[in-house]
Amino acid sequence: MALWMETGSDPVTDKEKADLDAIAALKQSSALELKEQGNQFVKKGKKHYSDAIDCYTRAINQKALDNSETSVLFANRAHVNLLLGNYRRALTDAEEAIKLCPSNIKAYYRAAKASFCLNLFSEAISFCERGLEQSPSNEEIRKLLTQVNSVKTEQELREAKAQQALSTAKGLLSAIEKRGLRFGKALYQDLTGLRKPIIDNSGILHWPVLLLYAEAMSSDFIEDFAETDTFSLHFDVMFSESAMTLPWDSEHAYTREALELYYQAGAGTILSKKGALKYFLEGILDSSSLSNVLSEETDEEHHTCDGSRPLEGKDHGKWIKVDERKTLLEVLQQKEYIISAIPVFFVVSKKSKFYKEFKSGQWSPP
């Protein structure tokens, strides 16, 4: 009998040939039956998808069908894997289906769909185009090609925007480092939001500056403080005789001639380069784009051009009075100053009862 023939040997007798033909017919019948069972399981819904895959796999393993029929089995299994979200397996099966039968239109569609779901847009477009070569009027593939091209274009625009934003952020960080400034974590982000510095066409840094009135812990903003401006220039405008009185200053102590400006030495935590770039990009890029553009950035510490470190030891936390005649840049370049995302300064009045408490060192930020 043919069942007892050695592997690789050819049938000799008519009986052996007949036996082999019968076995082949049984395997073919079994494979076709398994294919139909798989199709029925797919129709029954998601709970039966694993049964459908099992049937298609067993049919494939029979190795009893011609290339065209076997291509259908791989394409069917690809379809179920797509429904289950197994996109990589679906793509592998669809590619095998195409190899076996280059005219299998459903295989091209499923290969394109799986590639699309894996964000392999160029591959998806290629499968669509090859499918349309076989069937130019196929509406499903045309719709998918339009969708893929649209999403691919959106992604390219998003990536271009992300790279442009990263380039701008790196330029900003480079400008900060070249000036010998120390850029740190935001301390008052509930007040500052995501305000950021900008560089104008002349290469001048413009900072939003937060002013905190220590006595009342209320705040003011100077939205555009050029690094070349002096503090007196802004205060002369903000506290001119025609300016409105601060709503909580019932004693009218905060007049121009009575004001003093301070910062706290060494207050803040210097960010790494990656941390600084992340801050500059927040609010500009979505979380996914932000993660992608920062994936290759290192967490090395950003440094000043002279390599100096922030102030430590006994003077850490000490209140330093600002000379109003100095520019913003001159003050920010002091080695004990850490920029808390944006410059922060504390305003007090020599005429206020609070002034004595502040000068004695008895007050600290909440």
mmCIF file of N, CA, C and O in Angstrom, residues 121-182:
data_model
loop_
_atom_site.group_PDB
_atom_site.id
_atom_site.type_symbol
_atom_site.label_atom_id
_atom_site.label_comp_id
_atom_site.label_asym_id
_atom_site.label_seq_id
_atom_site.Cartn_x
_atom_site.Cartn_y
_atom_site.Cartn_z
ATOM 1 N N PHE A 121 3.546 53.560 5.990
ATOM 2 C CA PHE A 121 2.754 54.221 4.963
ATOM 3 C C PHE A 121 3.284 53.975 3.550
ATOM 4 O O PHE A 121 2.505 53.781 2.620
ATOM 5 N N SER A 122 4.592 54.013 3.372
ATOM 6 C CA SER A 122 5.153 53.785 2.035
ATOM 7 C C SER A 122 4.824 52.380 1.549
ATOM 8 O O SER A 122 4.472 52.173 0.373
ATOM 9 N N GLU A 123 4.926 51.394 2.457
ATOM 10 C CA GLU A 123 4.587 50.016 2.097
ATOM 11 C C GLU A 123 3.111 49.895 1.758
ATOM 12 O O GLU A 123 2.724 49.205 0.798
ATOM 13 N N ALA A 124 2.270 50.569 2.545
ATOM 14 C CA ALA A 124 0.824 50.522 2.286
ATOM 15 C C ALA A 124 0.500 51.094 0.911
ATOM 16 O O ALA A 124 -0.313 50.531 0.160
ATOM 17 N N ILE A 125 1.135 52.203 0.575
ATOM 18 C CA ILE A 125 0.907 52.821 -0.741
ATOM 19 C C ILE A 125 1.349 51.870 -1.853
ATOM 20 O O ILE A 125 0.667 51.718 -2.875
ATOM 21 N N SER A 126 2.495 51.215 -1.649
ATOM 22 C CA SER A 126 3.003 50.275 -2.650
ATOM 23 C C SER A 126 2.026 49.125 -2.881
ATOM 24 O O SER A 126 1.741 48.755 -4.038
ATOM 25 N N PHE A 127 1.486 48.561 -1.814
ATOM 26 C CA PHE A 127 0.527 47.455 -1.957
ATOM 27 C C PHE A 127 -0.742 47.920 -2.676
ATOM 28 O O PHE A 127 -1.308 47.197 -3.494
ATOM 29 N N CYS A 128 -1.203 49.126 -2.339
ATOM 30 C CA CYS A 128 -2.391 49.660 -3.016
ATOM 31 C C CYS A 128 -2.131 49.822 -4.513
ATOM 32 O O CYS A 128 -2.967 49.443 -5.351
ATOM 33 N N GLU A 129 -0.992 50.406 -4.843
ATOM 34 C CA GLU A 129 -0.673 50.641 -6.253
ATOM 35 C C GLU A 129 -0.532 49.320 -7.021
ATOM 36 O O GLU A 129 -0.992 49.209 -8.169
ATOM 37 N N ARG A 130 0.086 48.319 -6.392
ATOM 38 C CA ARG A 130 0.226 47.012 -7.049
ATOM 39 C C ARG A 130 -1.142 46.342 -7.213
ATOM 40 O O ARG A 130 -1.407 45.679 -8.228
ATOM 41 N N GLY A 131 -2.010 46.537 -6.212
ATOM 42 C CA GLY A 131 -3.354 45.985 -6.310
ATOM 43 C C GLY A 131 -4.142 46.629 -7.438
ATOM 44 O O GLY A 131 -4.872 45.951 -8.174
ATOM 45 N N LEU A 132 -3.980 47.944 -7.604
ATOM 46 C CA LEU A 132 -4.698 48.649 -8.659
ATOM 47 C C LEU A 132 -4.164 48.296 -10.041
ATOM 48 O O LEU A 132 -4.882 48.411 -11.038
ATOM 49 N N GLU A 133 -2.911 47.876 -10.110
ATOM 50 C CA GLU A 133 -2.385 47.382 -11.385
ATOM 51 C C GLU A 133 -3.136 46.122 -11.816
ATOM 52 O O GLU A 133 -3.364 45.896 -13.004
ATOM 53 N N GLN A 134 -3.506 45.309 -10.809
ATOM 54 C CA GLN A 134 -4.252 44.086 -11.099
ATOM 55 C C GLN A 134 -5.729 44.373 -11.340
ATOM 56 O O GLN A 134 -6.367 43.720 -12.163
ATOM 57 N N SER A 135 -6.268 45.354 -10.606
ATOM 58 C CA SER A 135 -7.697 45.667 -10.717
ATOM 59 C C SER A 135 -7.892 47.183 -10.621
ATOM 60 O O SER A 135 -8.186 47.721 -9.547
ATOM 61 N N PRO A 136 -7.708 47.902 -11.723
ATOM 62 C CA PRO A 136 -7.745 49.376 -11.721
ATOM 63 C C PRO A 136 -9.038 49.976 -11.182
ATOM 64 O O PRO A 136 -9.041 51.104 -10.695
ATOM 65 N N SER A 137 -10.130 49.261 -11.259
ATOM 66 C CA SER A 137 -11.419 49.826 -10.839
ATOM 67 C C SER A 137 -11.802 49.467 -9.402
ATOM 68 O O SER A 137 -12.917 49.773 -8.967
ATOM 69 N N ASN A 138 -10.890 48.823 -8.660
ATOM 70 C CA ASN A 138 -11.224 48.376 -7.304
ATOM 71 C C ASN A 138 -11.412 49.588 -6.380
ATOM 72 O O ASN A 138 -10.460 50.299 -6.049
ATOM 73 N N GLU A 139 -12.651 49.811 -5.974
ATOM 74 C CA GLU A 139 -12.997 51.002 -5.200
ATOM 75 C C GLU A 139 -12.440 50.957 -3.778
ATOM 76 O O GLU A 139 -12.022 51.972 -3.221
ATOM 77 N N GLU A 140 -12.430 49.770 -3.171
ATOM 78 C CA GLU A 140 -11.916 49.632 -1.803
ATOM 79 C C GLU A 140 -10.449 50.037 -1.715
ATOM 80 O O GLU A 140 -10.049 50.774 -0.812
ATOM 81 N N ILE A 141 -9.674 49.546 -2.663
ATOM 82 C CA ILE A 141 -8.241 49.869 -2.650
ATOM 83 C C ILE A 141 -8.030 51.354 -2.938
ATOM 84 O O ILE A 141 -7.160 51.991 -2.336
ATOM 85 N N ARG A 142 -8.818 51.921 -3.839
ATOM 86 C CA ARG A 142 -8.691 53.359 -4.137
ATOM 87 C C ARG A 142 -8.972 54.207 -2.897
ATOM 88 O O ARG A 142 -8.273 55.177 -2.610
ATOM 89 N N LYS A 143 -10.039 53.856 -2.169
ATOM 90 C CA LYS A 143 -10.377 54.602 -0.946
ATOM 91 C C LYS A 143 -9.257 54.486 0.094
ATOM 92 O O LYS A 143 -8.898 55.458 0.752
ATOM 93 N N LEU A 144 -8.721 53.268 0.212
ATOM 94 C CA LEU A 144 -7.638 53.059 1.182
ATOM 95 C C LEU A 144 -6.400 53.852 0.779
ATOM 96 O O LEU A 144 -5.748 54.462 1.632
ATOM 97 N N LEU A 145 -6.089 53.880 -0.511
ATOM 98 C CA LEU A 145 -4.927 54.637 -0.988
ATOM 99 C C LEU A 145 -5.081 56.120 -0.679
ATOM 100 O O LEU A 145 -4.130 56.784 -0.230
ATOM 101 N N THR A 146 -6.276 56.653 -0.893
ATOM 102 C CA THR A 146 -6.545 58.062 -0.569
ATOM 103 C C THR A 146 -6.341 58.323 0.915
ATOM 104 O O THR A 146 -5.735 59.326 1.325
ATOM 105 N N GLN A 147 -6.848 57.417 1.748
ATOM 106 C CA GLN A 147 -6.721 57.556 3.196
ATOM 107 C C GLN A 147 -5.258 57.506 3.632
ATOM 108 O O GLN A 147 -4.810 58.326 4.445
ATOM 109 N N VAL A 148 -4.506 56.556 3.090
ATOM 110 C CA VAL A 148 -3.095 56.413 3.447
ATOM 111 C C VAL A 148 -2.311 57.664 3.048
ATOM 112 O O VAL A 148 -1.516 58.194 3.836
ATOM 113 N N ASN A 149 -2.538 58.142 1.836
ATOM 114 C CA ASN A 149 -1.831 59.342 1.367
ATOM 115 C C ASN A 149 -2.139 60.546 2.247
ATOM 116 O O ASN A 149 -1.256 61.349 2.553
ATOM 117 N N SER A 150 -3.396 60.656 2.659
ATOM 118 C CA SER A 150 -3.799 61.773 3.517
ATOM 119 C C SER A 150 -3.097 61.715 4.867
ATOM 120 O O SER A 150 -2.536 62.715 5.334
ATOM 121 N N VAL A 151 -3.115 60.544 5.493
ATOM 122 C CA VAL A 151 -2.476 60.395 6.813
ATOM 123 C C VAL A 151 -0.963 60.557 6.704
ATOM 124 O O VAL A 151 -0.333 61.163 7.572
ATOM 125 N N LYS A 152 -0.373 60.037 5.626
ATOM 126 C CA LYS A 152 1.071 60.161 5.416
ATOM 127 C C LYS A 152 1.464 61.627 5.296
ATOM 128 O O LYS A 152 2.463 62.077 5.874
ATOM 129 N N THR A 153 0.662 62.390 4.553
ATOM 130 C CA THR A 153 0.941 63.824 4.399
ATOM 131 C C THR A 153 0.839 64.544 5.736
ATOM 132 O O THR A 153 1.688 65.388 6.079
ATOM 133 N N GLU A 154 -0.195 64.205 6.509
ATOM 134 C CA GLU A 154 -0.358 64.817 7.837
ATOM 135 C C GLU A 154 0.828 64.495 8.739
ATOM 136 O O GLU A 154 1.328 65.365 9.462
ATOM 137 N N GLN A 155 1.276 63.235 8.686
ATOM 138 C CA GLN A 155 2.412 62.845 9.515
ATOM 139 C C GLN A 155 3.675 63.590 9.100
ATOM 140 O O GLN A 155 4.446 64.055 9.952
ATOM 141 N N GLU A 156 3.898 63.726 7.814
ATOM 142 C CA GLU A 156 5.088 64.437 7.329
ATOM 143 C C GLU A 156 5.068 65.897 7.752
ATOM 144 O O GLU A 156 6.100 66.450 8.141
ATOM 145 N N LEU A 157 3.879 66.511 7.691
ATOM 146 C CA LEU A 157 3.759 67.898 8.145
ATOM 147 C C LEU A 157 4.004 68.007 9.639
ATOM 148 O O LEU A 157 4.670 68.940 10.124
ATOM 149 N N ARG A 158 3.469 67.022 10.394
ATOM 150 C CA ARG A 158 3.652 67.004 11.846
ATOM 151 C C ARG A 158 5.130 66.825 12.201
ATOM 152 O O ARG A 158 5.652 67.475 13.100
ATOM 153 N N GLU A 159 5.788 65.922 11.477
ATOM 154 C CA GLU A 159 7.217 65.690 11.733
ATOM 155 C C GLU A 159 8.054 66.911 11.380
ATOM 156 O O GLU A 159 9.006 67.244 12.085
ATOM 157 N N ALA A 160 7.694 67.575 10.278
ATOM 158 C CA ALA A 160 8.413 68.784 9.883
ATOM 159 C C ALA A 160 8.240 69.878 10.938
ATOM 160 O O ALA A 160 9.200 70.578 11.296
ATOM 161 N N LYS A 161 7.001 70.009 11.439
ATOM 162 C CA LYS A 161 6.735 70.998 12.492
ATOM 163 C C LYS A 161 7.530 70.667 13.742
ATOM 164 O O LYS A 161 8.112 71.557 14.386
ATOM 165 N N ALA A 162 7.577 69.370 14.092
ATOM 166 C CA ALA A 162 8.303 68.942 15.296
ATOM 167 C C ALA A 162 9.790 69.227 15.166
ATOM 168 O O ALA A 162 10.430 69.707 16.108
ATOM 169 N N GLN A 163 10.351 68.952 13.992
ATOM 170 C CA GLN A 163 11.776 69.195 13.785
ATOM 171 C C GLN A 163 12.094 70.690 13.801
ATOM 172 O O GLN A 163 13.130 71.105 14.316
ATOM 173 N N GLN A 164 11.187 71.487 13.234
ATOM 174 C CA GLN A 164 11.380 72.932 13.260
ATOM 175 C C GLN A 164 11.314 73.461 14.686
ATOM 176 O O GLN A 164 12.122 74.303 15.099
ATOM 177 N N ALA A 165 10.352 72.937 15.460
ATOM 178 C CA ALA A 165 10.219 73.359 16.857
ATOM 179 C C ALA A 165 11.443 72.936 17.666
ATOM 180 O O ALA A 165 11.935 73.695 18.517
ATOM 181 N N LEU A 166 11.956 71.735 17.409
ATOM 182 C CA LEU A 166 13.146 71.260 18.110
ATOM 183 C C LEU A 166 14.350 72.128 17.769
ATOM 184 O O LEU A 166 15.154 72.468 18.650
ATOM 185 N N SER A 167 14.480 72.483 16.501
ATOM 186 C CA SER A 167 15.585 73.343 16.077
ATOM 187 C C SER A 167 15.522 74.704 16.777
ATOM 188 O O SER A 167 16.543 75.222 17.248
ATOM 189 N N THR A 168 14.309 75.256 16.875
ATOM 190 C CA THR A 168 14.128 76.542 17.563
ATOM 191 C C THR A 168 14.469 76.419 19.044
ATOM 192 O O THR A 168 15.135 77.285 19.623
ATOM 193 N N ALA A 169 14.022 75.307 19.662
ATOM 194 C CA ALA A 169 14.296 75.082 21.087
ATOM 195 C C ALA A 169 15.791 74.927 21.334
ATOM 196 O O ALA A 169 16.334 75.451 22.313
ATOM 197 N N LYS A 170 16.474 74.216 20.447
ATOM 198 C CA LYS A 170 17.921 74.045 20.602
ATOM 199 C C LYS A 170 18.649 75.374 20.432
ATOM 200 O O LYS A 170 19.637 75.648 21.130
ATOM 201 N N GLY A 171 18.160 76.184 19.503
ATOM 202 C CA GLY A 171 18.756 77.506 19.324
ATOM 203 C C GLY A 171 18.587 78.367 20.567
ATOM 204 O O GLY A 171 19.504 79.102 20.969
ATOM 205 N N LEU A 172 17.423 78.252 21.190
ATOM 206 C CA LEU A 172 17.152 79.005 22.412
ATOM 207 C C LEU A 172 18.054 78.548 23.551
ATOM 208 O O LEU A 172 18.640 79.361 24.269
ATOM 209 N N LEU A 173 18.182 77.227 23.711
ATOM 210 C CA LEU A 173 19.034 76.688 24.770
ATOM 211 C C LEU A 173 20.493 77.064 24.539
ATOM 212 O O LEU A 173 21.219 77.411 25.477
ATOM 213 N N SER A 174 20.922 77.032 23.273
ATOM 214 C CA SER A 174 22.298 77.406 22.943
ATOM 215 C C SER A 174 22.555 78.869 23.302
ATOM 216 O O SER A 174 23.612 79.213 23.853
ATOM 217 N N ALA A 175 21.583 79.732 23.011
ATOM 218 C CA ALA A 175 21.726 81.153 23.341
ATOM 219 C C ALA A 175 21.829 81.355 24.847
ATOM 220 O O ALA A 175 22.608 82.182 25.330
ATOM 221 N N ILE A 176 21.043 80.592 25.595
ATOM 222 C CA ILE A 176 21.068 80.687 27.061
ATOM 223 C C ILE A 176 22.422 80.243 27.598
ATOM 224 O O ILE A 176 23.010 80.882 28.478
ATOM 225 N N GLU A 177 22.943 79.139 27.057
ATOM 226 C CA GLU A 177 24.228 78.624 27.526
ATOM 227 C C GLU A 177 25.375 79.562 27.166
ATOM 228 O O GLU A 177 26.295 79.774 27.964
ATOM 229 N N LYS A 178 25.343 80.122 25.969
ATOM 230 C CA LYS A 178 26.413 81.033 25.547
ATOM 231 C C LYS A 178 26.475 82.277 26.416
ATOM 232 O O LYS A 178 27.536 82.897 26.556
ATOM 233 N N ARG A 179 25.351 82.643 26.990
ATOM 234 C CA ARG A 179 25.316 83.813 27.863
ATOM 235 C C ARG A 179 25.726 83.479 29.302
ATOM 236 O O ARG A 179 25.757 84.349 30.159
ATOM 237 N N GLY A 180 25.975 82.190 29.538
ATOM 238 C CA GLY A 180 26.378 81.783 30.887
ATOM 239 C C GLY A 180 25.225 81.742 31.865
ATOM 240 O O GLY A 180 25.420 81.873 33.074
ATOM 241 N N LEU A 181 24.003 81.533 31.351
ATOM 242 C CA LEU A 181 22.827 81.511 32.215
ATOM 243 C C LEU A 181 22.523 80.094 32.678
ATOM 244 O O LEU A 181 22.858 79.120 32.014
ATOM 245 N N ARG A 182 21.859 79.995 33.820
ATOM 246 C CA ARG A 182 21.485 78.695 34.386
ATOM 247 C C ARG A 182 19.973 78.554 34.303
ATOM 248 O O ARG A 182 19.257 79.321 34.954
#
